[in-house]
mmCIF file of C-alpha atoms in Angstrom:
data_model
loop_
_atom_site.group_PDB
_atom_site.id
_atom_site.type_symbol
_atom_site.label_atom_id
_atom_site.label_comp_id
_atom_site.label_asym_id
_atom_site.label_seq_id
_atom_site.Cartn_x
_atom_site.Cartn_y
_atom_site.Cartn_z
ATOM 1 C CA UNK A 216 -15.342 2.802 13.909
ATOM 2 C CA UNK A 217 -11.937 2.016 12.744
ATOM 3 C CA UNK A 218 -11.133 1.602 9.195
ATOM 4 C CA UNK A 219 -8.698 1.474 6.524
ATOM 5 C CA UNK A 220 -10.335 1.678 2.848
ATOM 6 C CA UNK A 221 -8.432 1.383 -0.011
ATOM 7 C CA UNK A 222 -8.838 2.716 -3.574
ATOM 8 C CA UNK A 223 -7.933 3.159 -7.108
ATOM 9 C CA UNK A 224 -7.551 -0.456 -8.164
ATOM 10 C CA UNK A 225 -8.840 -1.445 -12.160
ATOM 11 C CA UNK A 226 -7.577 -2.417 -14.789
ATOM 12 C CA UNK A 227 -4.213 -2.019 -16.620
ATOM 13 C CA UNK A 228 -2.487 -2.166 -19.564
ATOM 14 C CA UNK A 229 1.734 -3.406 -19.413
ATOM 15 C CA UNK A 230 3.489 0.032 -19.082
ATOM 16 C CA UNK A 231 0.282 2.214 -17.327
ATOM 17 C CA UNK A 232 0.110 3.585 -14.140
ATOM 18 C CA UNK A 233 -2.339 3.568 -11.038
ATOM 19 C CA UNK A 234 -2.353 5.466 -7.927
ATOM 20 C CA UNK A 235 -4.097 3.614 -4.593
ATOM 21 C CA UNK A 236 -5.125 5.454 -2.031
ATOM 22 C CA UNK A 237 -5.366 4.106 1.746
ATOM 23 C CA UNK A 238 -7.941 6.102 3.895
ATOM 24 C CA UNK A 239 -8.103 5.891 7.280
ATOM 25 C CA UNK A 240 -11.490 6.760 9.586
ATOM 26 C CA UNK A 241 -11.895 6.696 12.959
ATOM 27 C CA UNK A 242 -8.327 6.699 14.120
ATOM 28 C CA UNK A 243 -5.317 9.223 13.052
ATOM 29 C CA UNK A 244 -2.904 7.408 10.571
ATOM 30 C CA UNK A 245 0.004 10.447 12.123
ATOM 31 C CA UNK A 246 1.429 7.645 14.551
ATOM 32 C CA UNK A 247 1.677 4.785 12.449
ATOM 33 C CA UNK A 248 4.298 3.419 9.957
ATOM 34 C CA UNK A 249 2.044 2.220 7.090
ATOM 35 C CA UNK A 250 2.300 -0.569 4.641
ATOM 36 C CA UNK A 251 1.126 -1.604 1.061
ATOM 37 C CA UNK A 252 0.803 -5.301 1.039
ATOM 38 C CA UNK A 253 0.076 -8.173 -2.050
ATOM 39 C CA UNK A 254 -1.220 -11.177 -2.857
ATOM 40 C CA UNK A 255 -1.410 -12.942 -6.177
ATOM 41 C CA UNK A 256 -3.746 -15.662 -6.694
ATOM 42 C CA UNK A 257 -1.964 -18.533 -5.514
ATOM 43 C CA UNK A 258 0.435 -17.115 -3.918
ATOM 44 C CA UNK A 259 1.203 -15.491 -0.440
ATOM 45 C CA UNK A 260 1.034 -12.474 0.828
ATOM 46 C CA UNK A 261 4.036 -10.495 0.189
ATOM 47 C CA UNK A 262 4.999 -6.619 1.455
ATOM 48 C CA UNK A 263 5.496 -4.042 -1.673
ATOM 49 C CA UNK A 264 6.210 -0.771 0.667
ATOM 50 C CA UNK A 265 6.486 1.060 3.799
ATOM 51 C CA UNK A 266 6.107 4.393 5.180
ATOM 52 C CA UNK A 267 7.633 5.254 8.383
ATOM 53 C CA UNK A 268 6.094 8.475 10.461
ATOM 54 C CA UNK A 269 8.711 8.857 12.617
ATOM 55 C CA UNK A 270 10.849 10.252 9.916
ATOM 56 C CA UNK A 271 9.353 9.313 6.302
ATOM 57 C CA UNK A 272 11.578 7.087 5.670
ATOM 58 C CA UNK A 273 10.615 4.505 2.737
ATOM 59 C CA UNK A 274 11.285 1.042 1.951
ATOM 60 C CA UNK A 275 10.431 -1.493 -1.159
ATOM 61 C CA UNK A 276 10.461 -4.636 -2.325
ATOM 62 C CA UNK A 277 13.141 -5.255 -4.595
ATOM 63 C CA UNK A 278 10.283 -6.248 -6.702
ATOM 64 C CA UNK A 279 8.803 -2.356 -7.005
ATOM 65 C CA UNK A 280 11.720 -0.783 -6.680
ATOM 66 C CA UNK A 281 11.887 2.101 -8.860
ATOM 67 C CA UNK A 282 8.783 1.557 -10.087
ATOM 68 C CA UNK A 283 6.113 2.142 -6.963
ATOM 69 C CA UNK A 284 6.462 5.240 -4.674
ATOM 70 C CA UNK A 285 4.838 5.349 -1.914
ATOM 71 C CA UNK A 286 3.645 8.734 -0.029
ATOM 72 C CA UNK A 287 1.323 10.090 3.008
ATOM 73 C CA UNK A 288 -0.555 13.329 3.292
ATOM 74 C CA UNK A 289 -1.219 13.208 6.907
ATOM 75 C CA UNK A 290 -3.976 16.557 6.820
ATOM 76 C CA UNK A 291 -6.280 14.079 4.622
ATOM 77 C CA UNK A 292 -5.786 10.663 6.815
ATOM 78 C CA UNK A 293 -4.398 8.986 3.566
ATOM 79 C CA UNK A 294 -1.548 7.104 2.194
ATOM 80 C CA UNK A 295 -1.139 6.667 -1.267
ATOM 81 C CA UNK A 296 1.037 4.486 -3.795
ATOM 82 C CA UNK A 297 1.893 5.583 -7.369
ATOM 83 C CA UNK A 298 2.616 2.660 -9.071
ATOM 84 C CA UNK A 299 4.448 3.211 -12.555
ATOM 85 C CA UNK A 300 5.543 0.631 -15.639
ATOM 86 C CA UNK A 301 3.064 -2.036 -14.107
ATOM 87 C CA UNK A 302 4.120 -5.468 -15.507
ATOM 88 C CA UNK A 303 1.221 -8.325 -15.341
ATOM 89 C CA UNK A 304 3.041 -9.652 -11.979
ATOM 90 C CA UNK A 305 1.929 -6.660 -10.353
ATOM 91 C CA UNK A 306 -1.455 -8.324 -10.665
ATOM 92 C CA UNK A 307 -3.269 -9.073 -7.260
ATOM 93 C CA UNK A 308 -4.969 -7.455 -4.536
ATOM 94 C CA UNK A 309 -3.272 -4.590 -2.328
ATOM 95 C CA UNK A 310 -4.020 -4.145 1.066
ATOM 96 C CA UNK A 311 -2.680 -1.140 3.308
ATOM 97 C CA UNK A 312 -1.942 -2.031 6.828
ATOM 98 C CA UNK A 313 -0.805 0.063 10.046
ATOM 99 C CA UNK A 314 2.103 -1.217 11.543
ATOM 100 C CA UNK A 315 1.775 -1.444 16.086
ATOM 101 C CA UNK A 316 4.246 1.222 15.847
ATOM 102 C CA UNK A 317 5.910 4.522 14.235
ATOM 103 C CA UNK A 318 8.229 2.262 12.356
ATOM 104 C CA UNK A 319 8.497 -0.017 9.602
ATOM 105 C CA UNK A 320 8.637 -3.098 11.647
ATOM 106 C CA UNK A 321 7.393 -5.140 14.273
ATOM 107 C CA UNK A 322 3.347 -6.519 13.833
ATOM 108 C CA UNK A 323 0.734 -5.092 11.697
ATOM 109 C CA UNK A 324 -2.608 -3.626 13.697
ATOM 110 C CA UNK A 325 -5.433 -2.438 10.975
ATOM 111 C CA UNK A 326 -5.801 -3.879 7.935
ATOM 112 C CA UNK A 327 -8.096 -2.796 4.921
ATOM 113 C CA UNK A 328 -10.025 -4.933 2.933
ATOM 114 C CA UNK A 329 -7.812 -4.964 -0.454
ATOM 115 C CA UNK A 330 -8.316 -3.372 -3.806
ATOM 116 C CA UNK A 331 -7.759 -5.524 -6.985
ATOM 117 C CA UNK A 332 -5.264 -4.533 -9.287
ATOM 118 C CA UNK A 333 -5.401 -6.388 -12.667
ATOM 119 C CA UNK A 334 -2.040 -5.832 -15.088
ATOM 120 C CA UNK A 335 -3.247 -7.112 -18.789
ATOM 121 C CA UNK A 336 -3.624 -6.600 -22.417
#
């Protein structure tokens, strides 16, 4: 069965840190381009980051930038993103999707469910 499961959502203070973790089963995330996707309540979904796998490259929202890093450790099926000095407009859910290709563009394929990431004092 193909799925993407993410990870490592909670609860934040302003200024802390959280690392998600996208795992993939039943399919080899190698060939894809992978992206980290958000939506607030109320709002729309918006993309945070992308990993290419045809040569690593990265891209952010201006949003992140500086802030998130995204990564993939192809030998455990996984793409992660670090995400550093979260600010309580960071809060929503993330979702992880595989982009139809091995770049970061074109249409999305899998999608994961979404973990909730809450930025508050």
């Amino acid at each position: 069965q193909v799925q993407l499961v993410e990870s490592g959502g909670g609860l934040v203070q302003p200024g802390g840190s959280l690392r998600l973790s996208c795992a993939a089963s039943g399919f080899t995330l190698d060939y894809y381009a992978i992206g980290w996707f958000r939506q607030a309540p109320g709002k729309e979904r918006e993309g945070v980051s992308c990993i290419s796998s045809s040569d690593g490259s990265t891209y952010y929202a201006d949003s992140v930038k500086g802030r998130f890093t995204i990564s993939r450790d192809n030998a455990k099926n996984t793409v992660y993103l670090q995400m550093n000095s979260l600010k309580p407009e960071d809060t929503a859910v993330y979702y992880c999707a595989t982009y139809v290709g091995s770049s970061c563009s074109g249409g999305m394929d899998y999608w994961g469910k979404g973990t909730l990431v809450t930025v508050s004092s």
